[in-house]
PDB file of C-alpha atoms in Angstrom:
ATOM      1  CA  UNK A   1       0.000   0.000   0.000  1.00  0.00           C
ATOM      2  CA  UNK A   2       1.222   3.379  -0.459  1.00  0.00           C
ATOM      3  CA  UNK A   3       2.063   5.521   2.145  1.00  0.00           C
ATOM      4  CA  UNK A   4       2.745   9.746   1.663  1.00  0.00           C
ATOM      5  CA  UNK A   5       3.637  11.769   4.289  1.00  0.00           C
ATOM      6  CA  UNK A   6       3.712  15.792   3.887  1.00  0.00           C
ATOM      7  CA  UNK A   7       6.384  17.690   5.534  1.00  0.00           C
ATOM      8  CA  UNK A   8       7.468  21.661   5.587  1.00  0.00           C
ATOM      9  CA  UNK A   9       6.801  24.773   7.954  1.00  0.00           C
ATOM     10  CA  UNK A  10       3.846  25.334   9.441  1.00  0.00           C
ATOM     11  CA  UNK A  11       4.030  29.141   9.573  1.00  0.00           C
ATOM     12  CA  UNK A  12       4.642  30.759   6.595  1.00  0.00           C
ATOM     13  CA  UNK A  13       4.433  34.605   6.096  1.00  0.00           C
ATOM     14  CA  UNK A  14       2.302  36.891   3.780  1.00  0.00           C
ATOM     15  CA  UNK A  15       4.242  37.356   0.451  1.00  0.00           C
ATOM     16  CA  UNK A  16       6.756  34.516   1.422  1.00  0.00           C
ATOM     17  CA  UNK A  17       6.675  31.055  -0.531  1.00  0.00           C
ATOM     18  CA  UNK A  18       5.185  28.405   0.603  1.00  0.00           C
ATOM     19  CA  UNK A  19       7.299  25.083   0.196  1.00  0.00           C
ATOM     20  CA  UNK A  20       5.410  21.350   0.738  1.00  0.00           C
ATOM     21  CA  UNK A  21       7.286  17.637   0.584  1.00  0.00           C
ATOM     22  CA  UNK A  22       5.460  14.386   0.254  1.00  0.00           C
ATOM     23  CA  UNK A  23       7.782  11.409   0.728  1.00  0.00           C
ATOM     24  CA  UNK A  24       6.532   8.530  -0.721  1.00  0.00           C
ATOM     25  CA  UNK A  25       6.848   4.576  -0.367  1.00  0.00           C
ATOM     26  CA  UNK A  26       5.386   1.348  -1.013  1.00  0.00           C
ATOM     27  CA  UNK A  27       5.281   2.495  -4.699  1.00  0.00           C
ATOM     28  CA  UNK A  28       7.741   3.858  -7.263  1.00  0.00           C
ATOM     29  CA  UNK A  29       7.302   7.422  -8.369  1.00  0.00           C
ATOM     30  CA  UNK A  30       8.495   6.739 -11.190  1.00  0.00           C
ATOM     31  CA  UNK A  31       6.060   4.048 -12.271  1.00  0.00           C
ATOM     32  CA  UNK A  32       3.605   4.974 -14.467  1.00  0.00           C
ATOM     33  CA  UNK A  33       1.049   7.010 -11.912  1.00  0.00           C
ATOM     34  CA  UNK A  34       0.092  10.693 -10.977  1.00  0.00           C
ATOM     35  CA  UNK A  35       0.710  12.359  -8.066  1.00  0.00           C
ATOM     36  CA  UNK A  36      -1.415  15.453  -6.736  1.00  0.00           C
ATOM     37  CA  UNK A  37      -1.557  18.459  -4.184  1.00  0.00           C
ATOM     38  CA  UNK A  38      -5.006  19.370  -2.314  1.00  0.00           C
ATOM     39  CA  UNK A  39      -5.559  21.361   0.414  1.00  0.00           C
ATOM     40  CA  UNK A  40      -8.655  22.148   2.569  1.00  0.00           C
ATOM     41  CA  UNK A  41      -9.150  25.828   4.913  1.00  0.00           C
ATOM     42  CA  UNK A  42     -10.165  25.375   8.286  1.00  0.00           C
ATOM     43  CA  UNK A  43     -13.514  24.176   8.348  1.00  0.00           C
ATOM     44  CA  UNK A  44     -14.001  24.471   4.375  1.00  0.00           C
ATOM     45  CA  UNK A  45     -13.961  21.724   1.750  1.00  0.00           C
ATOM     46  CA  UNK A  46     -11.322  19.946  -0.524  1.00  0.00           C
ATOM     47  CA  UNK A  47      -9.538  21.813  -2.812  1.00  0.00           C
ATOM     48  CA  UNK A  48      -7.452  20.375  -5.625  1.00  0.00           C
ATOM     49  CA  UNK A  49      -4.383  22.358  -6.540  1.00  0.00           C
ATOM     50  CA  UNK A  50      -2.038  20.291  -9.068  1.00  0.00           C
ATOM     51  CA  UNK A  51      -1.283  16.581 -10.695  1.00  0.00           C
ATOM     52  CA  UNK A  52       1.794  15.488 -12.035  1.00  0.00           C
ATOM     53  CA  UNK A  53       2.409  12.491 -14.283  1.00  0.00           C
ATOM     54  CA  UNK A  54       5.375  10.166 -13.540  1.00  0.00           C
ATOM     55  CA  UNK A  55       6.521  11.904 -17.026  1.00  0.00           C
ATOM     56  CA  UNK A  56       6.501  15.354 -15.827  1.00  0.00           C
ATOM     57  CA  UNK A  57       2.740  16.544 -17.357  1.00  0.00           C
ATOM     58  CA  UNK A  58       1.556  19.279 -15.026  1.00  0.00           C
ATOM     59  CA  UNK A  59      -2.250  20.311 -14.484  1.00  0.00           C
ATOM     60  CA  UNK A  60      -2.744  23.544 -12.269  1.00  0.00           C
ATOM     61  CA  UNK A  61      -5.358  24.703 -10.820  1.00  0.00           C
ATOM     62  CA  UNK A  62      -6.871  28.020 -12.773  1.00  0.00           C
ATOM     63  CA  UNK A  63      -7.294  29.692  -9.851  1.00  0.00           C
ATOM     64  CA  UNK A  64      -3.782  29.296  -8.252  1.00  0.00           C
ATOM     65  CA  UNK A  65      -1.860  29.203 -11.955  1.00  0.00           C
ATOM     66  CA  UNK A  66       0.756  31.325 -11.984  1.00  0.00           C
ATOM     67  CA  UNK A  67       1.706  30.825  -8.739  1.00  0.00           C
ATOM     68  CA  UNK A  68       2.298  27.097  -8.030  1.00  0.00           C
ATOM     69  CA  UNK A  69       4.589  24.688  -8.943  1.00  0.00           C
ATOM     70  CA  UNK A  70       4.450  20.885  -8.796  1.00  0.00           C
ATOM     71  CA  UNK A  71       7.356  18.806  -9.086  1.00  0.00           C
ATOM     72  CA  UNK A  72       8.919  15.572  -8.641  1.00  0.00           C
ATOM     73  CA  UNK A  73      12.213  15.829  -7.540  1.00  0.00           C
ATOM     74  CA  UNK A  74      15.083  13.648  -9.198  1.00  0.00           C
ATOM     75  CA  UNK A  75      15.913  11.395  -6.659  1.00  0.00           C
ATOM     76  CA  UNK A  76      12.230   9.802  -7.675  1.00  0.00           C
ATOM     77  CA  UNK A  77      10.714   9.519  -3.770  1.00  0.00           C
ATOM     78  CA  UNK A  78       9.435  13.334  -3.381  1.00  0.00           C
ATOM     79  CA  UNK A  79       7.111  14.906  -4.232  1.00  0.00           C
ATOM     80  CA  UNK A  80       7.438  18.505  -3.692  1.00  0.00           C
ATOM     81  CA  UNK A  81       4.646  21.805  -3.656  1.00  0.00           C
ATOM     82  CA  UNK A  82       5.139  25.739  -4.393  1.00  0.00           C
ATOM     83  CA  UNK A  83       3.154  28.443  -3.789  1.00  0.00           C
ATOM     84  CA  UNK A  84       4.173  31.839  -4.229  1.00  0.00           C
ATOM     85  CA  UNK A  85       3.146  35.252  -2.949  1.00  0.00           C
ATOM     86  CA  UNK A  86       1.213  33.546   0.100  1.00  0.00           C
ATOM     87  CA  UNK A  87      -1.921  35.168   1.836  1.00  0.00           C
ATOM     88  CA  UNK A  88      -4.257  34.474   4.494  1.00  0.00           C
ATOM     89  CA  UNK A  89      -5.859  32.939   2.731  1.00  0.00           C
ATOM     90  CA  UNK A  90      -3.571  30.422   1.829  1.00  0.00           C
ATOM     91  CA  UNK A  91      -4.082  28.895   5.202  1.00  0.00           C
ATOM     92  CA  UNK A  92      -4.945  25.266   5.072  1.00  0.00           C
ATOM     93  CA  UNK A  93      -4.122  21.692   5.297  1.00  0.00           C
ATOM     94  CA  UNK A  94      -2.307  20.395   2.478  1.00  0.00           C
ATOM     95  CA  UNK A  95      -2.521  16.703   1.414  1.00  0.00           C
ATOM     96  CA  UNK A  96      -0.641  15.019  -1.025  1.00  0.00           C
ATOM     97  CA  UNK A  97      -2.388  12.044  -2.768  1.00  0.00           C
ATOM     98  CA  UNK A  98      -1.269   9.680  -4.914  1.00  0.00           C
ATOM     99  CA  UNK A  99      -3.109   9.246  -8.470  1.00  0.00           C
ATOM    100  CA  UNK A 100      -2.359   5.896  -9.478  1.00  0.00           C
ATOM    101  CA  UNK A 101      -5.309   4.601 -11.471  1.00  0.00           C
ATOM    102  CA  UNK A 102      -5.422   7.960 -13.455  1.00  0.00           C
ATOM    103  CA  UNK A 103      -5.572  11.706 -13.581  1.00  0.00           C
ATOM    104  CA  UNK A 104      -9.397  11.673 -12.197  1.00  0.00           C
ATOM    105  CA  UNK A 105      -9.068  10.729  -8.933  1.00  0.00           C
ATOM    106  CA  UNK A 106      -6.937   9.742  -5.582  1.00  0.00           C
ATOM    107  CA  UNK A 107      -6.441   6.803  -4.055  1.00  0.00           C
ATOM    108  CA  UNK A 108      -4.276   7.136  -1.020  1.00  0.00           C
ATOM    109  CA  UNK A 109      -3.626  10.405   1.025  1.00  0.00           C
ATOM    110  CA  UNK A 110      -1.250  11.624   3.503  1.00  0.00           C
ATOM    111  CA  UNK A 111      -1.925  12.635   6.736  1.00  0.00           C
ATOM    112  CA  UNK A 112      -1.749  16.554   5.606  1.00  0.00           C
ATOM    113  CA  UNK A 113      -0.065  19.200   6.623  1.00  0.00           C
ATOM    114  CA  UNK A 114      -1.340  22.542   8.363  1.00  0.00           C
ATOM    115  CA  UNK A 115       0.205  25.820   7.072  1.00  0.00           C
ATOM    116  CA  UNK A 116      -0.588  28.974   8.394  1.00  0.00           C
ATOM    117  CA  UNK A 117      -0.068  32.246   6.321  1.00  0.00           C
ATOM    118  CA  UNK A 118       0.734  34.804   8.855  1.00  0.00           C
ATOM    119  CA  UNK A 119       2.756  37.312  10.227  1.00  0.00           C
TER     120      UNK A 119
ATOM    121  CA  UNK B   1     -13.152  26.635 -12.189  1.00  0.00           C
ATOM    122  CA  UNK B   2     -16.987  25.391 -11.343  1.00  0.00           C
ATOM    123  CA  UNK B   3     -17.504  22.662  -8.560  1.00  0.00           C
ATOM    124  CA  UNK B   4     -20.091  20.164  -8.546  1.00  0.00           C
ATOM    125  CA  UNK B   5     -23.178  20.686  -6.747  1.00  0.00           C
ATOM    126  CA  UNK B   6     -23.760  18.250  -3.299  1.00  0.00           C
ATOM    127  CA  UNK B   7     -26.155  18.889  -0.586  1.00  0.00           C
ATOM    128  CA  UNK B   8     -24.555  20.510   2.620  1.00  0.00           C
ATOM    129  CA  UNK B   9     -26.124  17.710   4.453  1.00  0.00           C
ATOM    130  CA  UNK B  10     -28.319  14.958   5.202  1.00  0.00           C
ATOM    131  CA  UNK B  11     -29.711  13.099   8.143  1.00  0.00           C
ATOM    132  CA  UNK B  12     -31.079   9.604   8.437  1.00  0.00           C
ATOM    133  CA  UNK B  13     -32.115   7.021  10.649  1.00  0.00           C
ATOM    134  CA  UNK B  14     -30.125   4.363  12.113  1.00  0.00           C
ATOM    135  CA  UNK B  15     -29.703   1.365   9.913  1.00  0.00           C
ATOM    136  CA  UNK B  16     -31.454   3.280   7.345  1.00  0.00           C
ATOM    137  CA  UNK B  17     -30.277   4.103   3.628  1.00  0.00           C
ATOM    138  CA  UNK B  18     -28.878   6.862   2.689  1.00  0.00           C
ATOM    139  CA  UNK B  19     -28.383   8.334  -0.699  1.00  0.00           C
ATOM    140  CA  UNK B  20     -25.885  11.466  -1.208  1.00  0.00           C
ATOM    141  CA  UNK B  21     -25.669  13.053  -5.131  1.00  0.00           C
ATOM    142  CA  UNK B  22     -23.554  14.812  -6.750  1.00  0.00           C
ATOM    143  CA  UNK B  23     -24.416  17.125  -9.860  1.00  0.00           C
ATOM    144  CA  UNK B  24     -22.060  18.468 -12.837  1.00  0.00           C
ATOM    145  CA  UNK B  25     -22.113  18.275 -16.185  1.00  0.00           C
ATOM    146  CA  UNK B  26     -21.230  16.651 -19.190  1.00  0.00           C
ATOM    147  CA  UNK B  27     -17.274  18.107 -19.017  1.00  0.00           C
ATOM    148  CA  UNK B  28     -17.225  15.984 -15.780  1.00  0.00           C
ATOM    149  CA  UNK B  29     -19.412  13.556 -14.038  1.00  0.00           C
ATOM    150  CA  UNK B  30     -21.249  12.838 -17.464  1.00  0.00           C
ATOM    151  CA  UNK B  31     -18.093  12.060 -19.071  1.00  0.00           C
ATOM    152  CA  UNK B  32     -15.076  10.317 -16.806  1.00  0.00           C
ATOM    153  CA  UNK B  33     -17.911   9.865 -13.823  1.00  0.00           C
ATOM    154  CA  UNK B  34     -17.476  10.331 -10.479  1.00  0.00           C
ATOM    155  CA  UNK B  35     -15.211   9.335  -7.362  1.00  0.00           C
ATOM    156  CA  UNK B  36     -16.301   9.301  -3.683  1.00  0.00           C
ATOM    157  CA  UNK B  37     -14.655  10.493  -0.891  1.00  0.00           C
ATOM    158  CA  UNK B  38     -15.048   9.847   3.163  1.00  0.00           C
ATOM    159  CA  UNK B  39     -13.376  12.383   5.496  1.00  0.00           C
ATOM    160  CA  UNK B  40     -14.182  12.009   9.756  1.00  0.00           C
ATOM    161  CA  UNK B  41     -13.349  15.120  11.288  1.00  0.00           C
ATOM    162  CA  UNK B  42      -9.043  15.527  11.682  1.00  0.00           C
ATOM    163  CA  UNK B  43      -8.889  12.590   9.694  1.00  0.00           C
ATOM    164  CA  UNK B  44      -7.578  12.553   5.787  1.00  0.00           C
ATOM    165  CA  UNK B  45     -10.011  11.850   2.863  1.00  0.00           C
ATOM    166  CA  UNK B  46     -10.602   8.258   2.204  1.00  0.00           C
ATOM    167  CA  UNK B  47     -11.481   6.914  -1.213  1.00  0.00           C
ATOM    168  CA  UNK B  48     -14.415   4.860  -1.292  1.00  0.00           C
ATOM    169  CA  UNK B  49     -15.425   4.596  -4.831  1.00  0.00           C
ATOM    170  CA  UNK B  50     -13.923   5.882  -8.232  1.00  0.00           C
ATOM    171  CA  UNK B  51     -15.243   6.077 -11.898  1.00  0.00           C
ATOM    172  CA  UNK B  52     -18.844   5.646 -10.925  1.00  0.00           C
ATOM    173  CA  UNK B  53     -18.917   2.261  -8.956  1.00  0.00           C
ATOM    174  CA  UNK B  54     -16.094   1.023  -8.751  1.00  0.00           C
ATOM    175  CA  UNK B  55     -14.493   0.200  -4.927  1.00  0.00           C
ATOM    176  CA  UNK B  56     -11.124  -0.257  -3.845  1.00  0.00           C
ATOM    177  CA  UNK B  57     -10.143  -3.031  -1.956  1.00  0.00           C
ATOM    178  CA  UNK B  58     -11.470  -2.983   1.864  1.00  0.00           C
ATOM    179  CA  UNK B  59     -13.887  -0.644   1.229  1.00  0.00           C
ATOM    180  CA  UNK B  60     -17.642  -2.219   2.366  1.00  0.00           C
ATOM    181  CA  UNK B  61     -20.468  -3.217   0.206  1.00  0.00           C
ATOM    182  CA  UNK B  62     -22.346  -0.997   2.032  1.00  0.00           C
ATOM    183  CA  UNK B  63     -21.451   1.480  -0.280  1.00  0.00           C
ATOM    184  CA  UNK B  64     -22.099   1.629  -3.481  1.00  0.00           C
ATOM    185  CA  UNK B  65     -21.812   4.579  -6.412  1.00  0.00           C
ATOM    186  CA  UNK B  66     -23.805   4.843  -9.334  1.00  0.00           C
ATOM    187  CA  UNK B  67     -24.142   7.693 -11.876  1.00  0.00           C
ATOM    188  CA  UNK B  68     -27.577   8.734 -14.347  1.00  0.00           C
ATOM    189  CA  UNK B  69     -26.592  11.476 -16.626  1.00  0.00           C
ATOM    190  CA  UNK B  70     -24.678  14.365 -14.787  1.00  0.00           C
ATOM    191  CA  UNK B  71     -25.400  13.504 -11.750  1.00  0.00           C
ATOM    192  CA  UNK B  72     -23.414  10.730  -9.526  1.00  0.00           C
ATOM    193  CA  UNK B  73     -24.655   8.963  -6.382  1.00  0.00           C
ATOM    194  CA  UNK B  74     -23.271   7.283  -3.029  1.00  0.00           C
ATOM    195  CA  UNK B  75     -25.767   5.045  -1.691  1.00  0.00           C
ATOM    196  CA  UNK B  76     -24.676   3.588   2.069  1.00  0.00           C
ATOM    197  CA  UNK B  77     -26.633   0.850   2.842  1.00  0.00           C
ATOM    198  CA  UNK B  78     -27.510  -0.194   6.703  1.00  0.00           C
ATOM    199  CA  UNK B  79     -26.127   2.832   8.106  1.00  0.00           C
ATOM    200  CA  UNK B  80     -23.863   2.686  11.299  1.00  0.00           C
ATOM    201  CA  UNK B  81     -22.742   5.278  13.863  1.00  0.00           C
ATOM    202  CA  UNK B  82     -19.190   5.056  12.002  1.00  0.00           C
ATOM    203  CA  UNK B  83     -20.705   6.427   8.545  1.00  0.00           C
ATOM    204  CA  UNK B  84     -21.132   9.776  10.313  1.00  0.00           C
ATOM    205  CA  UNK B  85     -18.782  11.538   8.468  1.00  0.00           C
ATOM    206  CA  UNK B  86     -18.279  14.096   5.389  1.00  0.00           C
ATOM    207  CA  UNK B  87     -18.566  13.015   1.906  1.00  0.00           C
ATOM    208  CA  UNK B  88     -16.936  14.163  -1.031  1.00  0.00           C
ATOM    209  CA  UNK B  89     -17.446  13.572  -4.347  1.00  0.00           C
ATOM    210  CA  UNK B  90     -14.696  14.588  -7.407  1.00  0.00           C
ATOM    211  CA  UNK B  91     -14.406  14.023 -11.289  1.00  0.00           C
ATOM    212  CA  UNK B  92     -12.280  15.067 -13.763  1.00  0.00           C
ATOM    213  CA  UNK B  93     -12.727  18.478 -16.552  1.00  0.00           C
ATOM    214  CA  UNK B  94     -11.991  17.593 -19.822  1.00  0.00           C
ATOM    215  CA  UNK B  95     -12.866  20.973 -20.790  1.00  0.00           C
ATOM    216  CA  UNK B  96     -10.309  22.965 -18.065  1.00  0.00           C
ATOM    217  CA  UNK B  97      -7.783  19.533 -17.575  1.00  0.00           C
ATOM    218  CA  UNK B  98      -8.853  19.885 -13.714  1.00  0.00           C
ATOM    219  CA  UNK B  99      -9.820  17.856 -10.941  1.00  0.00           C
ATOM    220  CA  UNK B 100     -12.715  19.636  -9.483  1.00  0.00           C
ATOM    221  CA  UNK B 101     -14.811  18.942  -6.330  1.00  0.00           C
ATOM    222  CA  UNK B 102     -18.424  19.063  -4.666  1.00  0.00           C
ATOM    223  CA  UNK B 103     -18.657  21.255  -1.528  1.00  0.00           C
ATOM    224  CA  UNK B 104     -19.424  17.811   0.658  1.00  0.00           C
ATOM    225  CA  UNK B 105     -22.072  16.370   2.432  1.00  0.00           C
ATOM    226  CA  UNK B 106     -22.011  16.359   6.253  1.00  0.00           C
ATOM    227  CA  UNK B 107     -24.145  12.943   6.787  1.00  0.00           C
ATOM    228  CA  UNK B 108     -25.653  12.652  10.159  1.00  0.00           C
ATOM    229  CA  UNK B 109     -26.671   9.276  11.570  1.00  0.00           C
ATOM    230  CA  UNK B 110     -29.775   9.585  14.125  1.00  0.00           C
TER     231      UNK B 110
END
């Protein structure tokens, strides 16, 4: 079974870069699969903010375009989130998810990871 | 980016049925269908159905997915204090290449 778990700083400030890590294992990253970002405010619903492909295809959410980035790194076991130019509103729990029967939907999540956009 | 449409909530009986929907549109449910997602409060999302009704392993047959047009349903058979939860449903946008989401479903068991 897969198993992701999100790491990074839970305080981030307004105008400062947020930066998320999913390690991964039980699967290779590299095997065909995708890999994707959501987050969820506090008390609010799921949000999905990027997929990756195990070939490097990248789908953004409209709304945060522009200002995120999702990667796999090369060493092939992280997963890794940006978001630029933080706010408030930014605040949230961020999963990471693995994608491994397709693009549409995700299987296993991490525990998530609270960031707080403040000052 | 447009969500799909799911009750806030719904309440039902012990050991009743309940069914949950969730509406879009041909772009998404109607084309790929729909996945289903359980969260309990603190707790991460767990998947309990994907492309209409289809359930991963060690996920109960008290749940079952189906989909009629735009609109997808999660059906939970028997219900038990433990399927007090929120529900989720997600498909994919061909038209915007996005994952999008309903707002969720806060099911109540009486």
């Amino acid at each position: 079974q897969v198993q992701l778990q999100e790491s990074g700083p839970g305080l981030v400030k307004p105008s400062e870069t947020l930066s998320l890590t999913c390690s991964v294992s039980g699967y290779s990253i590299s095997s065909q699969s995708y890999w994707g970002w959501i987050r969820q405010a506090p008390g609010k619903g799921l949000e999905w903010i990027a997929t990756i492909s195990h070939t490097g295809t990248t789908y953004y959410n409209p709304s945060l375009r522009g200002r995120v980035t999702i990667s796999i790194d090369t060493s092939k076991i992280h997963l890794s989130l940006r978001l630029t130019s933080v706010t408030a509103a930014d605040t949230a729990v961020y999963f990471c998810a693995s994608q491994l029967g397709g693009r549409d939907y995700a299987d296993f999540w991490g525990q998530g990871a609270l960031v707080t956009v403040s000052s | 980016q447009a969500g799909l449409t799911q009750p806030p909530s719904v309440s039902k009986d012990l050991r009743q049925t309940a069914t949950l929907t969730c509406t879009g549109n041909s772009n998404d449910v109607g084309n790929e269908g729909a996945a289903w997602l359980q969260q309990h409060q603190g707790h991460p999302p767990k998947l309990l159905s994907y492309r209409n009704n289809n359930r991963p392993s060690g996920i109960s047959e008290r749940f079952s997915a189906s989909r009629s047009g735009n609109t997808a349903s999660l059906t939970i058979t028997g219900l038990q204090p433990e399927d007090e939860a929120d529900y989720y449903c997600s498909a994919w946008d061909s038209r915007l290449s996005v994952v999008v989401f309903g707002g969720g479903t806060k099911l109540t068991v009486l």
